[in-house]
């Protein structure tokens, strides 16, 4: 059984930890920042030494290709992202990128021929923390988000994605352009679980069945500035009190079962003076559920509550993301499970609570995901950690799964079959 070069793989990971290092074990590497650009360039430099083809699409997704033996075969893809939360961990995203690159290098080391080209994809702006929404690069590539809307998204300094790309891309060296939605025949993404299930069960690899749905909102509550000491209670239009009440009402109406995930992740108050009644509050809501019909119902609950005539302040609610649940291709998940079985690895099938780029790839081609555990289920934190043995194990399962997927594609093509795998 072919296996990766574990020492090289871990050395690659260590090398990328310097880009945006926080000094606390994590990284602060937002999309298209100088540090994320540096990490991208380092990986591209490794790829060019291998004579892999390096490409870019209009939203800044990078493609690293190892050519196949067939000129007509569609590529099989794998990958993840190099951007992080602000700050984030050293495993979210980057693990999947390096595991995929190690697959390419291992096949190259062993002169292992497959018909289909194999491509690593480094998705742009997966986190969405600098430029909302999340999974921007894959959403644009897959067609669920327009390129114009993505390029016009701005960060807190007023820089938009288009401007950030103009600054970042020249530092990456020569890249061959590819079209959005360019065809491929399959996709597998390796990732840390970002949850506690695998670690609790003592499993090193999980097979992901699908991704739960997510809706994200931005609320603006408009009150009125006034003096904290002289304004009577019945004359106040306190935006902060109104926002707090709204959050409590939303949580009470929505958090009715264990499948609901309700998170207010940002809360900004203006003017922010100790002796001034708040005039404006901006906060966000991240709402998730695995059932598409229930998620749609909860979205309507949110919108209806914001328009209630009982509000003493104006409330504007903008839905910035509506990403329905997705189930991964049964044949791809079977390939991953079979690769675990052949390696003698006990595994399980589980859904993903977090969203990933594989969600949008599932709209383009048969897709699946591999999870490895992370310590205490912690992610988006300096404390995020995955063990070297689990990282290596997951990368070997990705390698075996990609080889098997390529073999199935080759058989399907020669037999002129039009099957999902």
Tab-separated table of C-alpha atoms in Angstrom:
chain	number	residue	atom	x	y	z
A	1	UNK	CA	0.000	0.000	0.000
A	2	UNK	CA	1.389	3.364	-1.055
A	3	UNK	CA	1.883	5.804	1.838
A	4	UNK	CA	2.891	9.441	2.165
A	5	UNK	CA	6.285	10.775	3.259
A	6	UNK	CA	5.260	11.553	6.844
A	7	UNK	CA	8.440	13.447	7.735
A	8	UNK	CA	8.125	15.752	4.719
A	9	UNK	CA	4.414	16.265	5.352
A	10	UNK	CA	4.949	17.380	8.932
A	11	UNK	CA	7.893	19.581	7.921
A	12	UNK	CA	5.688	21.313	5.341
A	13	UNK	CA	3.117	21.961	8.050
A	14	UNK	CA	5.730	23.386	10.393
A	15	UNK	CA	7.024	25.669	7.646
A	16	UNK	CA	3.623	27.264	7.042
A	17	UNK	CA	3.021	27.971	10.730
A	18	UNK	CA	5.309	31.014	10.532
A	19	UNK	CA	2.881	32.915	8.300
A	20	UNK	CA	0.758	34.994	10.673
A	21	UNK	CA	2.027	33.232	13.799
A	22	UNK	CA	0.424	34.656	16.967
A	23	UNK	CA	3.069	33.334	19.339
A	24	UNK	CA	0.347	31.419	21.179
A	25	UNK	CA	0.225	28.367	18.934
A	26	UNK	CA	-2.140	29.757	16.306
A	27	UNK	CA	-2.138	32.125	13.345
A	28	UNK	CA	-3.783	35.371	12.302
A	29	UNK	CA	-3.875	34.905	8.523
A	30	UNK	CA	-7.000	36.493	7.016
A	31	UNK	CA	-7.735	36.081	3.330
A	32	UNK	CA	-5.495	37.998	0.905
A	33	UNK	CA	-3.420	39.470	3.736
A	34	UNK	CA	0.348	39.676	3.392
A	35	UNK	CA	0.737	36.568	5.553
A	36	UNK	CA	-1.807	34.493	3.660
A	37	UNK	CA	-0.214	35.612	0.384
A	38	UNK	CA	3.161	34.504	1.771
A	39	UNK	CA	1.809	31.074	2.683
A	40	UNK	CA	0.257	30.704	-0.768
A	41	UNK	CA	3.495	31.729	-2.462
A	42	UNK	CA	5.558	29.251	-0.439
A	43	UNK	CA	3.313	26.381	-1.449
A	44	UNK	CA	3.349	27.468	-5.090
A	45	UNK	CA	7.146	27.556	-4.967
A	46	UNK	CA	7.139	23.923	-3.790
A	47	UNK	CA	4.763	23.069	-6.648
A	48	UNK	CA	6.892	24.770	-9.278
A	49	UNK	CA	9.945	22.796	-8.189
A	50	UNK	CA	7.902	19.709	-9.059
A	51	UNK	CA	6.890	21.181	-12.432
A	52	UNK	CA	3.243	21.066	-11.405
A	53	UNK	CA	1.018	23.488	-13.333
A	54	UNK	CA	-0.131	26.466	-11.228
A	55	UNK	CA	-3.394	28.212	-12.166
A	56	UNK	CA	-5.838	30.813	-10.841
A	57	UNK	CA	-9.503	31.592	-11.492
A	58	UNK	CA	-11.107	35.082	-11.446
A	59	UNK	CA	-11.928	34.993	-7.704
A	60	UNK	CA	-8.393	33.995	-6.709
A	61	UNK	CA	-8.759	30.258	-6.165
A	62	UNK	CA	-5.441	28.512	-6.897
A	63	UNK	CA	-5.142	25.179	-8.734
A	64	UNK	CA	-1.996	23.016	-8.609
A	65	UNK	CA	-2.148	20.262	-11.225
A	66	UNK	CA	-0.287	17.006	-11.666
A	67	UNK	CA	-0.943	15.949	-15.242
A	68	UNK	CA	-2.605	12.611	-15.954
A	69	UNK	CA	-1.798	10.110	-18.680
A	70	UNK	CA	-5.038	10.812	-20.575
A	71	UNK	CA	-5.402	14.057	-22.480
A	72	UNK	CA	-9.209	13.928	-22.317
A	73	UNK	CA	-9.846	12.960	-18.687
A	74	UNK	CA	-11.437	15.498	-16.376
A	75	UNK	CA	-9.414	16.373	-13.268
A	76	UNK	CA	-10.070	14.935	-9.828
A	77	UNK	CA	-9.692	17.612	-7.173
A	78	UNK	CA	-8.879	17.843	-3.493
A	79	UNK	CA	-7.986	20.769	-1.257
A	80	UNK	CA	-9.030	23.312	1.334
A	81	UNK	CA	-7.880	26.829	2.340
A	82	UNK	CA	-4.928	28.690	3.864
A	83	UNK	CA	-6.756	31.680	5.348
A	84	UNK	CA	-7.598	31.641	9.051
A	85	UNK	CA	-9.902	33.268	11.525
A	86	UNK	CA	-8.516	36.381	13.264
A	87	UNK	CA	-6.919	34.667	15.135
A	88	UNK	CA	-7.353	31.012	14.302
A	89	UNK	CA	-5.586	27.693	14.531
A	90	UNK	CA	-2.773	26.003	12.646
A	91	UNK	CA	-4.864	23.078	11.346
A	92	UNK	CA	-8.186	24.433	10.056
A	93	UNK	CA	-7.888	24.499	6.265
A	94	UNK	CA	-4.121	24.250	6.026
A	95	UNK	CA	-4.243	20.553	6.965
A	96	UNK	CA	-6.389	19.735	3.932
A	97	UNK	CA	-4.196	21.784	1.611
A	98	UNK	CA	-0.997	20.077	2.754
A	99	UNK	CA	-2.551	16.597	2.769
A	100	UNK	CA	-3.631	17.114	-0.847
A	101	UNK	CA	-0.220	18.469	-1.851
A	102	UNK	CA	1.451	15.484	-0.185
A	103	UNK	CA	-0.778	13.185	-2.270
A	104	UNK	CA	0.544	14.874	-5.438
A	105	UNK	CA	4.145	14.629	-4.232
A	106	UNK	CA	3.842	10.979	-3.166
A	107	UNK	CA	2.414	9.979	-6.538
A	108	UNK	CA	5.177	11.926	-8.259
A	109	UNK	CA	7.880	10.312	-6.095
A	110	UNK	CA	6.630	6.865	-7.070
A	111	UNK	CA	5.969	7.702	-10.749
A	112	UNK	CA	2.423	6.506	-10.094
A	113	UNK	CA	0.426	7.026	-13.279
A	114	UNK	CA	-3.303	7.738	-13.337
A	115	UNK	CA	-5.425	8.687	-16.320
A	116	UNK	CA	-6.985	11.777	-14.756
A	117	UNK	CA	-5.120	14.944	-13.857
A	118	UNK	CA	-5.094	15.484	-10.098
A	119	UNK	CA	-5.498	18.996	-8.744
A	120	UNK	CA	-4.979	20.625	-5.389
A	121	UNK	CA	-7.316	23.601	-4.950
A	122	UNK	CA	-6.468	26.359	-2.477
A	123	UNK	CA	-9.795	28.106	-2.029
A	124	UNK	CA	-9.844	31.871	-1.520
A	125	UNK	CA	-11.503	33.402	1.552
A	126	UNK	CA	-13.067	30.303	3.070
A	127	UNK	CA	-13.370	31.830	6.520
A	128	UNK	CA	-15.166	34.992	5.440
A	129	UNK	CA	-14.013	36.839	8.563
A	130	UNK	CA	-12.291	39.607	6.603
A	131	UNK	CA	-14.621	39.610	3.604
A	132	UNK	CA	-18.102	38.111	4.226
A	133	UNK	CA	-19.567	35.689	3.314
A	134	UNK	CA	-17.835	32.463	4.239
A	135	UNK	CA	-16.656	29.960	1.564
A	136	UNK	CA	-16.544	32.830	-0.915
A	137	UNK	CA	-14.047	31.355	-3.389
A	138	UNK	CA	-15.761	27.998	-3.758
A	139	UNK	CA	-19.216	29.621	-3.854
A	140	UNK	CA	-18.174	31.811	-6.778
A	141	UNK	CA	-16.438	28.926	-8.537
A	142	UNK	CA	-19.504	26.728	-8.053
A	143	UNK	CA	-21.926	29.403	-9.238
A	144	UNK	CA	-23.917	30.057	-6.069
A	145	UNK	CA	-22.381	33.529	-5.547
A	146	UNK	CA	-21.815	36.070	-8.307
A	147	UNK	CA	-18.285	37.202	-9.071
A	148	UNK	CA	-19.305	40.876	-8.997
A	149	UNK	CA	-20.844	40.590	-5.547
A	150	UNK	CA	-17.789	38.778	-4.213
A	151	UNK	CA	-15.313	41.275	-5.658
A	152	UNK	CA	-17.237	44.180	-4.121
A	153	UNK	CA	-17.280	42.752	-0.566
A	154	UNK	CA	-15.346	45.079	1.772
A	155	UNK	CA	-13.366	44.647	4.970
A	156	UNK	CA	-13.402	46.963	7.990
A	157	UNK	CA	-10.831	49.260	6.360
A	158	UNK	CA	-12.994	49.696	3.260
A	159	UNK	CA	-10.769	47.530	1.033
A	160	UNK	CA	-12.771	45.306	-1.304
A	161	UNK	CA	-11.896	41.824	-2.529
A	162	UNK	CA	-11.049	43.080	-6.008
A	163	UNK	CA	-8.508	45.549	-4.624
A	164	UNK	CA	-7.042	42.922	-2.282
A	165	UNK	CA	-6.633	40.485	-5.184
A	166	UNK	CA	-4.824	43.156	-7.212
A	167	UNK	CA	-2.330	43.495	-4.361
A	168	UNK	CA	-1.950	39.779	-3.643
A	169	UNK	CA	-1.829	38.018	-7.009
A	170	UNK	CA	1.322	39.708	-8.403
A	171	UNK	CA	3.276	38.309	-5.436
A	172	UNK	CA	2.352	34.737	-6.398
A	173	UNK	CA	4.344	34.574	-9.619
A	174	UNK	CA	3.148	33.417	-13.026
A	175	UNK	CA	-0.253	31.690	-12.973
A	176	UNK	CA	-2.288	30.215	-15.804
A	177	UNK	CA	-5.889	31.505	-15.853
A	178	UNK	CA	-8.758	29.018	-15.581
A	179	UNK	CA	-12.493	29.625	-15.851
A	180	UNK	CA	-14.997	29.648	-13.040
A	181	UNK	CA	-16.896	26.380	-12.836
A	182	UNK	CA	-14.227	24.533	-14.772
A	183	UNK	CA	-15.344	20.887	-15.022
A	184	UNK	CA	-13.995	18.107	-12.838
A	185	UNK	CA	-15.060	14.550	-12.095
A	186	UNK	CA	-14.709	14.363	-8.305
A	187	UNK	CA	-13.572	16.168	-5.159
A	188	UNK	CA	-12.413	15.070	-1.689
A	189	UNK	CA	-11.518	17.451	1.124
A	190	UNK	CA	-9.576	16.481	4.249
A	191	UNK	CA	-10.206	18.589	7.358
A	192	UNK	CA	-10.065	18.577	11.124
A	193	UNK	CA	-13.465	17.766	12.600
A	194	UNK	CA	-13.771	21.018	14.606
A	195	UNK	CA	-15.907	19.049	17.036
A	196	UNK	CA	-15.470	16.442	19.796
A	197	UNK	CA	-17.027	13.270	18.355
A	198	UNK	CA	-14.037	11.444	16.835
A	199	UNK	CA	-11.728	12.139	19.772
A	200	UNK	CA	-14.362	10.984	22.263
A	201	UNK	CA	-14.677	7.664	20.413
A	202	UNK	CA	-10.927	7.214	19.948
A	203	UNK	CA	-11.171	7.282	16.133
A	204	UNK	CA	-8.462	8.727	13.898
A	205	UNK	CA	-10.589	9.159	10.757
A	206	UNK	CA	-14.235	9.961	10.074
A	207	UNK	CA	-16.247	9.749	6.853
A	208	UNK	CA	-18.397	12.847	6.413
A	209	UNK	CA	-21.974	12.281	5.249
A	210	UNK	CA	-22.841	15.894	4.525
A	211	UNK	CA	-22.915	19.482	5.817
A	212	UNK	CA	-25.697	21.119	7.756
A	213	UNK	CA	-27.377	24.253	6.442
A	214	UNK	CA	-26.375	27.727	7.527
A	215	UNK	CA	-28.054	31.135	7.432
A	216	UNK	CA	-26.212	34.269	8.486
A	217	UNK	CA	-27.697	37.678	9.272
A	218	UNK	CA	-26.459	41.181	10.052
A	219	UNK	CA	-28.719	43.304	12.274
A	220	UNK	CA	-28.587	47.086	12.619
A	221	UNK	CA	-30.516	48.548	15.553
A	222	UNK	CA	-30.994	52.317	15.319
A	223	UNK	CA	-31.749	54.248	18.508
A	224	UNK	CA	-30.991	57.790	19.588
A	225	UNK	CA	-27.998	59.292	21.374
A	226	UNK	CA	-28.841	61.045	24.618
A	227	UNK	CA	-27.277	61.946	27.944
A	228	UNK	CA	-27.033	59.003	30.336
A	229	UNK	CA	-27.787	61.136	33.392
A	230	UNK	CA	-30.569	63.418	32.225
A	231	UNK	CA	-32.774	61.339	29.907
A	232	UNK	CA	-35.801	59.701	31.618
A	233	UNK	CA	-36.460	56.006	31.051
A	234	UNK	CA	-39.638	56.587	28.984
A	235	UNK	CA	-37.800	59.000	26.680
A	236	UNK	CA	-34.912	56.721	25.847
A	237	UNK	CA	-34.352	54.951	22.550
A	238	UNK	CA	-31.525	52.735	23.790
A	239	UNK	CA	-30.225	50.687	20.867
A	240	UNK	CA	-28.241	48.363	23.137
A	241	UNK	CA	-31.214	47.450	25.330
A	242	UNK	CA	-33.291	46.868	22.214
A	243	UNK	CA	-30.596	44.670	20.683
A	244	UNK	CA	-30.231	42.597	23.856
A	245	UNK	CA	-33.992	42.082	24.026
A	246	UNK	CA	-34.073	41.065	20.374
A	247	UNK	CA	-31.308	38.497	20.838
A	248	UNK	CA	-33.137	36.972	23.823
A	249	UNK	CA	-36.421	36.833	21.918
A	250	UNK	CA	-34.766	35.236	18.892
A	251	UNK	CA	-33.019	32.619	21.018
A	252	UNK	CA	-36.245	31.803	22.861
A	253	UNK	CA	-38.162	31.348	19.611
A	254	UNK	CA	-35.481	29.406	17.725
A	255	UNK	CA	-33.520	27.206	20.141
A	256	UNK	CA	-36.232	24.572	20.454
A	257	UNK	CA	-34.230	21.390	19.688
A	258	UNK	CA	-30.694	20.048	19.995
A	259	UNK	CA	-30.079	20.304	16.240
A	260	UNK	CA	-30.331	24.107	16.231
A	261	UNK	CA	-27.089	26.084	16.380
A	262	UNK	CA	-27.664	29.742	17.332
A	263	UNK	CA	-24.646	32.054	17.640
A	264	UNK	CA	-24.338	35.813	18.015
A	265	UNK	CA	-20.703	36.271	17.095
A	266	UNK	CA	-20.280	40.040	16.786
A	267	UNK	CA	-21.769	42.891	18.817
A	268	UNK	CA	-20.696	46.478	18.112
A	269	UNK	CA	-22.044	49.468	20.059
A	270	UNK	CA	-21.836	53.139	19.051
A	271	UNK	CA	-20.869	55.723	20.073
A	272	UNK	CA	-19.295	53.656	22.833
A	273	UNK	CA	-19.114	56.399	25.475
A	274	UNK	CA	-19.713	55.524	29.118
A	275	UNK	CA	-22.127	58.421	29.681
A	276	UNK	CA	-24.042	58.308	26.375
A	277	UNK	CA	-27.098	56.186	25.583
A	278	UNK	CA	-26.156	53.893	22.688
A	279	UNK	CA	-27.519	55.093	19.364
A	280	UNK	CA	-26.602	52.125	17.182
A	281	UNK	CA	-25.824	48.449	17.594
A	282	UNK	CA	-24.674	46.077	14.856
A	283	UNK	CA	-24.691	42.367	15.610
A	284	UNK	CA	-24.582	39.125	13.680
A	285	UNK	CA	-26.462	35.847	13.879
A	286	UNK	CA	-25.191	32.499	12.634
A	287	UNK	CA	-28.062	29.984	12.439
A	288	UNK	CA	-27.593	26.315	11.497
A	289	UNK	CA	-29.762	23.239	11.125
A	290	UNK	CA	-29.303	19.926	9.241
A	291	UNK	CA	-32.874	19.900	7.859
A	292	UNK	CA	-33.524	22.223	4.914
A	293	UNK	CA	-37.257	22.680	5.592
A	294	UNK	CA	-36.690	23.501	9.253
A	295	UNK	CA	-33.881	25.934	8.416
A	296	UNK	CA	-36.177	27.726	5.952
A	297	UNK	CA	-38.856	28.001	8.641
A	298	UNK	CA	-36.392	29.411	11.172
A	299	UNK	CA	-35.231	32.015	8.656
A	300	UNK	CA	-38.821	33.254	8.367
A	301	UNK	CA	-39.088	33.403	12.168
A	302	UNK	CA	-36.011	35.660	12.290
A	303	UNK	CA	-37.288	37.996	9.589
A	304	UNK	CA	-40.769	38.257	11.148
A	305	UNK	CA	-39.455	39.083	14.619
A	306	UNK	CA	-37.319	41.916	13.290
A	307	UNK	CA	-40.329	43.637	11.728
A	308	UNK	CA	-42.417	43.573	14.929
A	309	UNK	CA	-44.256	46.909	15.560
A	310	UNK	CA	-43.376	46.623	19.271
A	311	UNK	CA	-39.823	47.802	18.642
A	312	UNK	CA	-38.897	51.154	20.189
A	313	UNK	CA	-35.890	51.345	17.853
A	314	UNK	CA	-35.581	50.741	14.152
A	315	UNK	CA	-34.294	47.293	13.237
A	316	UNK	CA	-32.783	46.447	9.857
A	317	UNK	CA	-32.040	42.781	9.208
A	318	UNK	CA	-29.979	41.663	6.205
A	319	UNK	CA	-29.539	38.000	5.394
A	320	UNK	CA	-25.991	37.694	4.057
A	321	UNK	CA	-25.846	33.925	3.593
A	322	UNK	CA	-28.357	31.168	2.859
A	323	UNK	CA	-26.571	27.868	2.410
A	324	UNK	CA	-28.927	24.849	2.474
A	325	UNK	CA	-27.784	21.477	3.824
A	326	UNK	CA	-26.001	19.128	1.435
A	327	UNK	CA	-25.507	15.363	1.382
A	328	UNK	CA	-22.258	14.081	-0.099
A	329	UNK	CA	-22.171	11.584	-2.941
A	330	UNK	CA	-22.804	8.048	-1.640
A	331	UNK	CA	-20.225	6.487	-3.953
A	332	UNK	CA	-17.479	8.907	-2.865
A	333	UNK	CA	-18.217	8.327	0.824
A	334	UNK	CA	-18.125	4.581	0.103
A	335	UNK	CA	-14.663	4.963	-1.467
A	336	UNK	CA	-13.397	6.732	1.661
A	337	UNK	CA	-14.964	4.144	3.981
A	338	UNK	CA	-13.512	1.311	1.891
A	339	UNK	CA	-10.056	2.927	2.033
A	340	UNK	CA	-10.312	2.953	5.831
A	341	UNK	CA	-11.409	-0.682	5.880
A	342	UNK	CA	-8.539	-1.807	3.671
A	343	UNK	CA	-6.091	0.054	5.917
A	344	UNK	CA	-7.559	-1.662	8.985
A	345	UNK	CA	-8.789	1.640	10.428
A	346	UNK	CA	-11.982	1.775	12.448
A	347	UNK	CA	-14.125	4.720	11.348
A	348	UNK	CA	-17.626	6.151	11.472
A	349	UNK	CA	-19.906	8.274	9.324
A	350	UNK	CA	-20.854	11.668	10.733
A	351	UNK	CA	-22.252	14.995	9.510
A	352	UNK	CA	-20.267	18.226	9.547
A	353	UNK	CA	-21.531	20.982	11.810
A	354	UNK	CA	-19.230	23.505	10.129
A	355	UNK	CA	-19.537	24.532	6.510
A	356	UNK	CA	-16.714	23.780	4.069
A	357	UNK	CA	-15.744	24.384	0.446
A	358	UNK	CA	-16.783	20.811	-0.344
A	359	UNK	CA	-20.364	22.005	0.030
A	360	UNK	CA	-20.108	24.054	-3.157
A	361	UNK	CA	-18.054	21.441	-4.980
A	362	UNK	CA	-20.901	18.989	-4.353
A	363	UNK	CA	-22.937	21.124	-6.763
A	364	UNK	CA	-20.337	20.593	-9.504
A	365	UNK	CA	-19.238	16.985	-9.084
A	366	UNK	CA	-19.425	13.926	-6.807
A	367	UNK	CA	-17.798	15.079	-3.561
A	368	UNK	CA	-16.897	13.902	-0.080
A	369	UNK	CA	-14.860	14.744	3.012
A	370	UNK	CA	-12.451	13.083	5.419
A	371	UNK	CA	-12.321	14.223	9.047
A	372	UNK	CA	-9.539	13.759	11.573
A	373	UNK	CA	-10.010	14.583	15.275
A	374	UNK	CA	-8.860	17.777	16.942
A	375	UNK	CA	-8.039	18.043	20.624
A	376	UNK	CA	-11.098	18.742	22.813
A	377	UNK	CA	-13.021	19.590	19.630
A	378	UNK	CA	-11.561	23.116	19.736
A	379	UNK	CA	-11.164	25.128	16.533
A	380	UNK	CA	-10.963	28.810	15.497
A	381	UNK	CA	-8.572	29.244	18.417
A	382	UNK	CA	-4.869	29.376	19.250
A	383	UNK	CA	-5.526	26.131	21.166
A	384	UNK	CA	-6.624	24.231	18.056
A	385	UNK	CA	-4.497	21.086	17.711
A	386	UNK	CA	-4.369	17.820	15.774
A	387	UNK	CA	-1.862	15.079	16.546
A	388	UNK	CA	0.808	14.083	14.029
A	389	UNK	CA	-0.350	10.427	13.898
A	390	UNK	CA	-3.927	11.489	13.093
A	391	UNK	CA	-2.742	13.971	10.474
A	392	UNK	CA	-0.609	11.306	8.791
A	393	UNK	CA	-3.379	8.711	8.986
A	394	UNK	CA	-5.885	11.070	7.388
A	395	UNK	CA	-3.457	12.000	4.615
A	396	UNK	CA	-2.871	8.311	3.843
A	397	UNK	CA	-6.626	7.737	3.617
A	398	UNK	CA	-6.889	10.722	1.260
A	399	UNK	CA	-4.115	9.209	-0.881
A	400	UNK	CA	-5.798	5.791	-0.999
A	401	UNK	CA	-9.199	7.347	-1.735
A	402	UNK	CA	-7.888	9.500	-4.577
A	403	UNK	CA	-6.143	6.507	-6.148
A	404	UNK	CA	-9.330	4.447	-5.883
A	405	UNK	CA	-11.445	7.279	-7.275
A	406	UNK	CA	-9.047	7.665	-10.208
A	407	UNK	CA	-9.222	3.912	-10.886
A	408	UNK	CA	-13.024	3.992	-10.896
A	409	UNK	CA	-13.039	6.966	-13.242
A	410	UNK	CA	-10.655	5.157	-15.579
A	411	UNK	CA	-12.816	2.025	-15.640
A	412	UNK	CA	-15.950	4.099	-16.140
A	413	UNK	CA	-14.401	5.978	-19.027
A	414	UNK	CA	-13.135	2.840	-20.770
A	415	UNK	CA	-16.503	1.132	-20.376
A	416	UNK	CA	-18.346	4.255	-21.539
A	417	UNK	CA	-20.389	4.275	-18.355
A	418	UNK	CA	-22.007	7.436	-17.058
A	419	UNK	CA	-22.071	6.708	-13.375
A	420	UNK	CA	-21.644	9.104	-10.472
A	421	UNK	CA	-18.185	7.687	-9.736
